[in-house]
Coordinates of C-alpha atoms in Angstrom, one line a residue:
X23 CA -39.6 -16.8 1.0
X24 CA -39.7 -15.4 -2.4
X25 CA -36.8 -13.0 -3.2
X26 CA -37.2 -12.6 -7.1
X27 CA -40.1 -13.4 -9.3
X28 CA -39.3 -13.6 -13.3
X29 CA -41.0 -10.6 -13.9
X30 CA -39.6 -8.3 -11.6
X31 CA -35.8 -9.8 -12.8
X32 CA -36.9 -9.2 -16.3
X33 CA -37.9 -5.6 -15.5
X34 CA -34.9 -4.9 -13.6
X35 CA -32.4 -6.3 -16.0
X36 CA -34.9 -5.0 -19.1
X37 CA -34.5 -9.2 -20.1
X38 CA -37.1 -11.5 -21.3
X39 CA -38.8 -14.0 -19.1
X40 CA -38.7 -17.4 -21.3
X41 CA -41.4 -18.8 -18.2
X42 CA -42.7 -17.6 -14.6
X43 CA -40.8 -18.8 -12.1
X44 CA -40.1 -17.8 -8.1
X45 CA -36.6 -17.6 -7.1
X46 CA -35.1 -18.0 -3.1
X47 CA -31.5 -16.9 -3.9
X48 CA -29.0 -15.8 -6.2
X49 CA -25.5 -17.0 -7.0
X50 CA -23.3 -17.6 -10.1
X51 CA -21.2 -20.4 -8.9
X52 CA -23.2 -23.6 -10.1
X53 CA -21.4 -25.5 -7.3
X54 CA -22.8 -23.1 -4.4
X55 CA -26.9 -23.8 -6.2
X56 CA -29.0 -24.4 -4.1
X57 CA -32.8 -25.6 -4.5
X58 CA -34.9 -22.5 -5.5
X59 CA -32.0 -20.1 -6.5
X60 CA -31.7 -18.3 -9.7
X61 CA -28.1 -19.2 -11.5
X62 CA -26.2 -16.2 -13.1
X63 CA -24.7 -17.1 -15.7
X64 CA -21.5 -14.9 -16.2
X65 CA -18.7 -15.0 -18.9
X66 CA -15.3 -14.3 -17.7
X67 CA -11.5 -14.4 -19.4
X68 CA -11.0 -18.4 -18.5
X69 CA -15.0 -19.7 -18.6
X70 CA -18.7 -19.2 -19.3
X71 CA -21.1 -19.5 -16.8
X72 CA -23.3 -21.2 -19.8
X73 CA -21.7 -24.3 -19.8
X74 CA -22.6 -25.1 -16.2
X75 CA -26.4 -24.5 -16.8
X76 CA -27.5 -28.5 -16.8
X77 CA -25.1 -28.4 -12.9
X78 CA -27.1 -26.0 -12.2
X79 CA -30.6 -27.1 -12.8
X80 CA -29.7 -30.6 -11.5
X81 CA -28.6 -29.1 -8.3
X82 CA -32.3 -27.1 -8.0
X83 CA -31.8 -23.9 -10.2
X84 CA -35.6 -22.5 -10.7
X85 CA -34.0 -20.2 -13.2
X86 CA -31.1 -18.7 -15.0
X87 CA -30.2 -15.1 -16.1
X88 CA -28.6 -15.8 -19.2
X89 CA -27.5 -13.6 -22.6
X90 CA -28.2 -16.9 -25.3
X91 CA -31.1 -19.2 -25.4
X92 CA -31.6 -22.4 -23.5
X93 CA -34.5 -24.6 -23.2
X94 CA -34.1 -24.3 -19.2
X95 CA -36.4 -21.3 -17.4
X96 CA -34.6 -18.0 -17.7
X97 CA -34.3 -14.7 -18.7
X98 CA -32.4 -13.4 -21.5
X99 CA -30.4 -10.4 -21.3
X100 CA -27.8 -8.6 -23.6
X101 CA -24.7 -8.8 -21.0
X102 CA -25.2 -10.7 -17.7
X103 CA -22.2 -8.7 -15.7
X104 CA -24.4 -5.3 -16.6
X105 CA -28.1 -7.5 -15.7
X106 CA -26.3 -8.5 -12.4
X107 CA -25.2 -4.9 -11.3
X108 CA -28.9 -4.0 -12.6
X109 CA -30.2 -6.6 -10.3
X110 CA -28.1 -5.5 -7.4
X111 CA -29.4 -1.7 -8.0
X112 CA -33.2 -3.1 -7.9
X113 CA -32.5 -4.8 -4.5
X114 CA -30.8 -1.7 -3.6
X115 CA -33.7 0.8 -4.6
X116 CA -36.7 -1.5 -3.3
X117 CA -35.5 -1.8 0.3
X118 CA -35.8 0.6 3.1
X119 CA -32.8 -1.3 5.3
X120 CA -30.4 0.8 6.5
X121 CA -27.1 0.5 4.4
X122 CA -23.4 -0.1 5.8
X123 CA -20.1 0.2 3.6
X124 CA -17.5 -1.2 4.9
X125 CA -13.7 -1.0 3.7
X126 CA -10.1 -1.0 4.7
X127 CA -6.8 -2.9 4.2
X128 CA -7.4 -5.0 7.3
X129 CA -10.1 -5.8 9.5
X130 CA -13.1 -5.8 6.5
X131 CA -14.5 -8.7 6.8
X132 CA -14.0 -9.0 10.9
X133 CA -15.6 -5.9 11.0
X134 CA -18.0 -6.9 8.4
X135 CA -19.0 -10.3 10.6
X136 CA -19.2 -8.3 14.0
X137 CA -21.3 -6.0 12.7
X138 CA -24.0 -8.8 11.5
X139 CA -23.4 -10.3 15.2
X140 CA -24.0 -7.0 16.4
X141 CA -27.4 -5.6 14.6
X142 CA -29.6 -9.0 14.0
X143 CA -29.2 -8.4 18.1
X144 CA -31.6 -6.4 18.1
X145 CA -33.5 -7.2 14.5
X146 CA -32.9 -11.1 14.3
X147 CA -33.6 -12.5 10.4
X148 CA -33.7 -8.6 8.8
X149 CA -30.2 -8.3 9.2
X150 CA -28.7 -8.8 6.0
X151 CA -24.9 -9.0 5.1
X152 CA -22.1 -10.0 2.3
X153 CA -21.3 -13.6 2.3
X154 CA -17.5 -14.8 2.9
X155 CA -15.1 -12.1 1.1
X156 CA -17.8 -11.4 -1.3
X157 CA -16.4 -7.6 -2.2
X158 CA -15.1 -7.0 -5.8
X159 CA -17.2 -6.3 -8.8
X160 CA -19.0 -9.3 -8.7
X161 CA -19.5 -10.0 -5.2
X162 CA -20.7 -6.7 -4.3
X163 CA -23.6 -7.0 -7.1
X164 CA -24.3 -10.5 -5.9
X165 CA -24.7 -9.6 -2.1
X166 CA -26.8 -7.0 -2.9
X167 CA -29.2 -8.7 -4.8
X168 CA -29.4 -11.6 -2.4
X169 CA -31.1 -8.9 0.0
X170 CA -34.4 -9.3 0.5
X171 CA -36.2 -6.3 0.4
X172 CA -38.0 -6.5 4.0
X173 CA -34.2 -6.3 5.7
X174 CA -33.7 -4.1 8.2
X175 CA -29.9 -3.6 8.4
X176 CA -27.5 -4.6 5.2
X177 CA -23.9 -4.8 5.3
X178 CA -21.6 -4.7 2.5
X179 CA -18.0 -5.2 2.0
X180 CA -16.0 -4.0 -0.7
X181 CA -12.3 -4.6 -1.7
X182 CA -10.5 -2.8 -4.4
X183 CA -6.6 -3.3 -5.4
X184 CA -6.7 -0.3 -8.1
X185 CA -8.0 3.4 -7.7
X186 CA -11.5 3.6 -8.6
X187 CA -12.7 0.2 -7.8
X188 CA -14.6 1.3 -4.9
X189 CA -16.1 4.4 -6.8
X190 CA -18.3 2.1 -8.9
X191 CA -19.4 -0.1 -6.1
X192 CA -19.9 2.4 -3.5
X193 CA -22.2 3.9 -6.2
X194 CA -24.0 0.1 -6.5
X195 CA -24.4 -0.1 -2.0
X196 CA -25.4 3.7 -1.7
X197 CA -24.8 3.3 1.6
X198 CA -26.0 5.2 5.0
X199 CA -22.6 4.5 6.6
X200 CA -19.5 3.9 5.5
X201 CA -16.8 2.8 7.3
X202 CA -12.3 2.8 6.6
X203 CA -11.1 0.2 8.8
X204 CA -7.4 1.1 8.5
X205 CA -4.8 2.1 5.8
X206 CA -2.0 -0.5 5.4
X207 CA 0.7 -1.4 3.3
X208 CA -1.9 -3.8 1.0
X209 CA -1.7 -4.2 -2.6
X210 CA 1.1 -1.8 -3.0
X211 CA 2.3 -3.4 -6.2
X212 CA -0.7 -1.1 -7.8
X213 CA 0.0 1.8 -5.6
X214 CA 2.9 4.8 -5.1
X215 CA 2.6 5.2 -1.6
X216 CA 0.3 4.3 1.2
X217 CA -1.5 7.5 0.6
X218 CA -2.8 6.8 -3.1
X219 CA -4.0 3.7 -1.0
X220 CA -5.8 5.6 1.3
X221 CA -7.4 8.0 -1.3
X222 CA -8.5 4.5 -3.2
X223 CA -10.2 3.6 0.3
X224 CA -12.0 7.0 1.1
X225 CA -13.4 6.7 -2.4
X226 CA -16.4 4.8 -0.3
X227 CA -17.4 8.1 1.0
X228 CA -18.1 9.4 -2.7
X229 CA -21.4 7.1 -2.4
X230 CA -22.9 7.8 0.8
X231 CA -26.6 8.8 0.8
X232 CA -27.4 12.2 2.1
X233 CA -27.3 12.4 5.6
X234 CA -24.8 9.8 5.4
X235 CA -21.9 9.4 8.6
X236 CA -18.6 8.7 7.6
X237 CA -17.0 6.6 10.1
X238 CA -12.8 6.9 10.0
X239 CA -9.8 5.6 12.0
X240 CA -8.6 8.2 14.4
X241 CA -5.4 6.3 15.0
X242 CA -4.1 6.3 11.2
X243 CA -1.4 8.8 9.7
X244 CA -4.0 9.2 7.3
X245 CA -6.9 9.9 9.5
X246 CA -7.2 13.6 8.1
X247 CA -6.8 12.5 4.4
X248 CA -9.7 10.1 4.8
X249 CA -11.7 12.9 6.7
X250 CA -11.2 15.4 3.9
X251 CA -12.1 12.7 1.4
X252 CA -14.9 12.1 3.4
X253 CA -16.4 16.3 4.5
X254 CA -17.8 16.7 0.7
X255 CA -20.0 13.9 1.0
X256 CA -20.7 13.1 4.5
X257 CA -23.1 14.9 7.1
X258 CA -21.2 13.9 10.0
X259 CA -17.7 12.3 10.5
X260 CA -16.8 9.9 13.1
X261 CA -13.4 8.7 14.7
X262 CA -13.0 5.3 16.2
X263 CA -9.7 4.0 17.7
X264 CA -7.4 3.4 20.8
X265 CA -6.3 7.1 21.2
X266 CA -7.9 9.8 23.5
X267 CA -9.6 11.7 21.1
X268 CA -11.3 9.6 18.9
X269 CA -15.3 10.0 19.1
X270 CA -15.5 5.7 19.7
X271 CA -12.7 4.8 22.3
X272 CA -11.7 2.4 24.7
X273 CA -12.1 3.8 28.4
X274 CA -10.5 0.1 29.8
X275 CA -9.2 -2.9 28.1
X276 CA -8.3 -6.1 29.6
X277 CA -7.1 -9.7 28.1
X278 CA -9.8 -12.2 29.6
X279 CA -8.2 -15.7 30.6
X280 CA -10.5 -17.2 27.7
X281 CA -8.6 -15.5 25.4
X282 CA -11.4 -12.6 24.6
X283 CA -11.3 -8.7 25.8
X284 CA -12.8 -6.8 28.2
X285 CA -13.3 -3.5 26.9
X286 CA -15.2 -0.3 28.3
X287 CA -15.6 2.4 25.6
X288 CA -17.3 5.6 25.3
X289 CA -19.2 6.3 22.6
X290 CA -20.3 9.6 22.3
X291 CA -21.4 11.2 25.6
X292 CA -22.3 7.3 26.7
X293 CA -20.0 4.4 28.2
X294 CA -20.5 0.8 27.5
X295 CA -19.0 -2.1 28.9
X296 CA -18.4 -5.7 26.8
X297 CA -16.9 -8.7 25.9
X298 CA -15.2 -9.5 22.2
X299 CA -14.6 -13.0 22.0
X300 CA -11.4 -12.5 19.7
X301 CA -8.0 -11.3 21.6
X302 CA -5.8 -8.7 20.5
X303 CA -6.1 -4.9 20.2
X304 CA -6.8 -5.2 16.0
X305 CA -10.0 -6.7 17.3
X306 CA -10.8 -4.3 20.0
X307 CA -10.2 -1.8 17.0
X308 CA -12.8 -3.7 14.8
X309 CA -15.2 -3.8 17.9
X310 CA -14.9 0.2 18.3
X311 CA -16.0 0.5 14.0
X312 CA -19.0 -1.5 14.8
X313 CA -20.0 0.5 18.0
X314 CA -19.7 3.8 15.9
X315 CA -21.5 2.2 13.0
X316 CA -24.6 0.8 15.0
X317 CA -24.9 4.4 16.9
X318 CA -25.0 6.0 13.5
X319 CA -27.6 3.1 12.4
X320 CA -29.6 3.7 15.7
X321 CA -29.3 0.8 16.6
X322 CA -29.2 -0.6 20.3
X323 CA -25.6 -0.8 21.7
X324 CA -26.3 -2.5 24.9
X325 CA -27.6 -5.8 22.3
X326 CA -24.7 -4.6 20.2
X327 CA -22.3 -5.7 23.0
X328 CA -23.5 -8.9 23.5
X329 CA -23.2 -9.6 19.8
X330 CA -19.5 -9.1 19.9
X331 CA -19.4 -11.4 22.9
X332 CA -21.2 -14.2 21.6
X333 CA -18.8 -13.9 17.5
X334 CA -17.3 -16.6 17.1
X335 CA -14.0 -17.4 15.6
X336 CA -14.1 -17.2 11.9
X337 CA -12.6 -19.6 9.8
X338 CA -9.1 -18.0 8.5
X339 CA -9.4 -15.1 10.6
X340 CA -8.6 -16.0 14.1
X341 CA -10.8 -19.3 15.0
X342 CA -9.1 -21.7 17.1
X343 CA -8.9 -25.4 17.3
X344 CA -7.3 -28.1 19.3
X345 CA -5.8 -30.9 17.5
X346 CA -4.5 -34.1 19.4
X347 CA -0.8 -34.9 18.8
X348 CA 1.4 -37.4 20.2
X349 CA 1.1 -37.3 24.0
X350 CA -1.6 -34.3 24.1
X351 CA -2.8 -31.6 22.1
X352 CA -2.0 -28.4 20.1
X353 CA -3.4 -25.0 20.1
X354 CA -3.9 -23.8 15.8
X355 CA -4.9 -20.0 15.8
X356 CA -5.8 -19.9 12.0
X357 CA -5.8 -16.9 10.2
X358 CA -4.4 -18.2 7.2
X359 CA -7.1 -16.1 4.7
X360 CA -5.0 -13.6 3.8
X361 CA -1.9 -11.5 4.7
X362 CA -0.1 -8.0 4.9
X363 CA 2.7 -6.3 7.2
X364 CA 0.4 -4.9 9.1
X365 CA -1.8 -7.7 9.8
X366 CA 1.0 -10.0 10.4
X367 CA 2.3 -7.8 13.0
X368 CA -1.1 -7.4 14.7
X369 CA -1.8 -11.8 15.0
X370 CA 2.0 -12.0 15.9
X371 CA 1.2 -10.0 19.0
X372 CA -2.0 -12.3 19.3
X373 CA 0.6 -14.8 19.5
X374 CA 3.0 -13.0 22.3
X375 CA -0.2 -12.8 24.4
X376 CA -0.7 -16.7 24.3
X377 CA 0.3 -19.0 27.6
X378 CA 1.5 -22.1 25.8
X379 CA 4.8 -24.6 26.4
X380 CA 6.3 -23.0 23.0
X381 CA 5.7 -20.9 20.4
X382 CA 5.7 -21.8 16.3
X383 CA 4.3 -20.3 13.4
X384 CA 3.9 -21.2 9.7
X385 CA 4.1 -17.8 7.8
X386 CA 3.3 -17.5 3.9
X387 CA 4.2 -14.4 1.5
X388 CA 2.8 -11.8 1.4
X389 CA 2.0 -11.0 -2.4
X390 CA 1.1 -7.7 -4.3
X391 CA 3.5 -5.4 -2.4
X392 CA 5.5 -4.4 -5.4
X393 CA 9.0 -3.5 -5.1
X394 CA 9.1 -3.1 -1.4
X395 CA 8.5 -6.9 -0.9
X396 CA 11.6 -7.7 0.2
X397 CA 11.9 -5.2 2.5
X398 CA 8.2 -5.9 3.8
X399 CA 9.3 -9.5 4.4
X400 CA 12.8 -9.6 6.0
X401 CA 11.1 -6.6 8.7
X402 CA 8.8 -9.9 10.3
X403 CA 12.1 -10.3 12.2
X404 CA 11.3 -7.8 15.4
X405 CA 7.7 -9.3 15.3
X406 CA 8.5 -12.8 15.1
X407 CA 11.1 -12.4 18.2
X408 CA 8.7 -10.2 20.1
X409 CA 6.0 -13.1 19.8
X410 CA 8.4 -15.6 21.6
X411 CA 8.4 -17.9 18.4
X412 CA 10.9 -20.8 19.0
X413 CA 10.4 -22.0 15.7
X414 CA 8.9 -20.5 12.2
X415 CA 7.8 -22.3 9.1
X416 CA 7.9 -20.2 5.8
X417 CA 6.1 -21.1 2.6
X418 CA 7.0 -19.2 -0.8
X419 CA 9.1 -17.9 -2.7
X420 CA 9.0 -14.3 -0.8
X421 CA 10.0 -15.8 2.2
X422 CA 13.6 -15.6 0.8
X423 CA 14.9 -12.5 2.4
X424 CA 13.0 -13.3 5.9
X425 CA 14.6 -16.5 5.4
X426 CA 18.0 -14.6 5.4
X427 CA 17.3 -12.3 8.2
X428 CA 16.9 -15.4 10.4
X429 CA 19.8 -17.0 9.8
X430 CA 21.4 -17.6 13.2
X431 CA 18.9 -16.1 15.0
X432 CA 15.9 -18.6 15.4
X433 CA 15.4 -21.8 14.2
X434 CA 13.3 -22.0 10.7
X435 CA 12.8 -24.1 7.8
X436 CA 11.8 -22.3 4.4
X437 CA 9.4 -24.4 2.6
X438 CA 8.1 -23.8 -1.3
X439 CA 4.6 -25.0 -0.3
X440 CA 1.8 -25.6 2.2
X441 CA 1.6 -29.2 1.5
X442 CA 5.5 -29.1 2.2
X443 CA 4.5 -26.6 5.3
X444 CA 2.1 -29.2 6.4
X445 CA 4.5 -31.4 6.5
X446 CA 7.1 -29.8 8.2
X447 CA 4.5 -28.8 10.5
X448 CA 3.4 -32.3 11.6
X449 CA 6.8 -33.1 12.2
X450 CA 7.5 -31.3 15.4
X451 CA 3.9 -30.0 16.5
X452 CA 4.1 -31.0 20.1
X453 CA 1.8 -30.9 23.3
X454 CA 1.0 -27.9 24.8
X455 CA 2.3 -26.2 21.5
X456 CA 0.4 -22.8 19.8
X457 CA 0.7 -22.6 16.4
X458 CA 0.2 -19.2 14.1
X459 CA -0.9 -19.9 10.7
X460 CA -1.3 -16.8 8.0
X461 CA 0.1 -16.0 4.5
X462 CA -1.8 -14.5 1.7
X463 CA -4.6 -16.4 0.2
X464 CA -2.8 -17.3 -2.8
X465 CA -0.4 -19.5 -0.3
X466 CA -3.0 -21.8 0.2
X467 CA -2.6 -22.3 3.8
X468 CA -6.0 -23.1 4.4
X469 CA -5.2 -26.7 3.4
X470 CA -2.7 -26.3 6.5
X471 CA -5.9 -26.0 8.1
X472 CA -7.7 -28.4 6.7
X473 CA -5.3 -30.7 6.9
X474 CA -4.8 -30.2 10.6
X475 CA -8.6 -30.5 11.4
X476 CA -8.1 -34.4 10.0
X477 CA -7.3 -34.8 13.7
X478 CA -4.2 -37.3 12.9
X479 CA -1.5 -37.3 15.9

């Protein structure tokens, strides 16, 4: 299917089209071409996209957006970072797909992947979303202009760790709904207070299109920041959360022996009863976002439902895996993407739900909270205890104080590294064992993962 001629890029980037070609896709990683895409070749601090052109074409590039000359098919353009955002305001402007922002210091990307599960329900193939964390000023531009223009639904995420991030890209996804997760304690290194967080998150709102529903957290101590951020530009505000008088609620909610939740909500003047494969209440939270945001979109709730059912686990955020180990086999719950207090605290209770023989988990830093790190890390205590961990891995330098805090109270080893952590981790994972994995991206605990999923006892 035809996403982009070499016209239409040309006219939407005001470039030159060196030949005609038909492009599939769109990326600017030449190790994610694939045949038919069109390779963006950005310049950054540490590299230039230009020097990966013949990668590209040898993996099936039809075509390059490019700002020097090359004998390969492209279009030349002054600035490639300004002919990707133009791109991404073409796909915007040429589609009639309802539009969903979605942002927050937790849950984006869960919310993000429940809400595709959700809406190509009920329009399968015209749902369009972000891919992975795709969410900062490149990303953003990139998802949007991977959208083809006969989508139905499209669903963006966007990230931001300094104020006014989000103002330029909720500008680029225009959207028809935009959706604050929750405010946490993310990023604070760039930040007073959680408040100038929350003002950076409501910035979405600035970018809705008219008509547009503002969707916000009725359970956060900054619920009436984000709605005030939200009344100038939004035609109608909605709550979603656990307590009694947000608009999106639960009615009933019960742990399900597979792990998943039961969950009866109201939404509006209606009631709807479903399954989310995921445990935990952060997830229920996610579940009751998505509800709100596919009422706003018009979308059918009853197919809605049995999206959430059928999500699977995603990869760093809660999937699960067996491994085999001496004698039997371990449960891994791995959300080792990425980390903050909150979040920890929220797949620590995941943990305290859990029927297993014991209890361990391997816990990295958590980075870009400032001054208050220490005090961020050594407060994992109560939730580590409340979990029912009999035994805790920590991996980085950050770790130190938690590291302190559990002296003489549970047993721990305190690791510089997640090949160490690995390690360590091999050593005494036992049958009938459920294992935690999480730490901020930068800790690199996927390759705890990965290195798990080998399958070696």
């Amino acid at each position: 299917m035809s996403l982009w001629t070499s016209d239409k890029i040309a006219a939407a980037t005001n470039g030159t089209a060196s030949a005609t070609f038909i492009a599939t896709g769109v990326t600017f990683d030449s190790r994610e071409v694939g045949p038919g895409d069109l390779f963006v070749a950005l310049k950054g601090e540490a590299t230039d996209g230009h020097r990966f052109l013949d990668g590209a074409f040898e993996r099936g590039a039809v075509g390059a957006l490019v700002s020097s000359p090359t004998a390969y098919s492209h279009v030349l353009v002054p600035d490639t970072m300004t002919a990707l955002e133009d791109l991404a305001r073409a796909a915007r402007a040429r589609t009639s797909a309802k539009i969903i922002g979605v942002t927050g210091s937790v849950g984006k990307t869960g919310t993000k992947e429940a809400l595709f599960a959700a809406l190509d329900r009920s329009a399968p193939g015209a749902t369009h979303r972000s891919v992975k964390s795709y969410n900062n000023h490149t990303g953003v531009p990139l998802s949007l202009s991977r959208m083809p223009a006969e989508s139905r639904f499209g669903i963006f995420e966007m990230g931001m760790n300094h104020a006014g991030e989000l103002a330029h890209l909720t500008t680029l996804v225009r959207p028809h709904v935009a959706i604050v997760t929750a405010i946490a304690p993310a990023h604070t290194q760039f930040f007073r207070d959680e408040s100038a967080i929350a003002d950076a998150k409501g910035e979405i709102f600035a970018g809705l299109e008219p008509g547009g529903v503002a969707i916000v957290p009725f359970d956060s101590p900054h619920r009436d920041r984000l709605i005030a951020a939200a009344r100038p530009h939004a035609a109608r505000i909605a709550t979603f959360g656990l307590e009694a008088g947000a608009d999106v609620r639960p009615i009933e909610v019960m742990r399900q022996p597979t792990g998943g939740t039961f969950v009866t909500a109201r939404v509006g003047e209606r009631e709807l009863s479903f399954t989310i494969s995921q445990p935990g209440l952060h997830w229920v939270s996610n579940a009751l976002a998505v509800l709100a945001a596919v009422d706003a979109v018009g979308g059918d709730l009853a197919l809605a439902g049995l999206g959430l059912a059928e999500l699977g686990g995603l990869a760093g955020r809660g999937a699960r895996f067996t491994v085999p180990v001496a004698g039997g086999e371990a449960l891994v719950i791995d959300e080792s993407y990425n980390a903050n207090p909150s979040s920890m605290r929220a797949t620590l209770a995941v943990l305290a739900a859990e029927t297993a023989t014991r209890k361990l988990a391997v816990l990295g830093e958590m980075r870009e909270l400032g001054e208050a790190s220490a005090t961020y890390h050594a407060a994992l205590v109560e939730p580590i205890l409340s979990a029912g961990a009999e035994r805790v891995i920590l991996v980085g330098e950050a770790m130190a104080p938690l590291a302190s805090a559990l002296e003489g109270v549970l047993e721990f080893v305190h690791v510089p590294d997640a090949a160490s952590a690995l390690a360590s981790l091999r050593a005494t994972l036992a049958p009938g064992d459920a294992v935690l994995i999480k730490g901020s991206n930068g800790v690199g605990l996927a390759a705890v993962v990965a290195g798990l999923q080998g399958g070696k006892p």
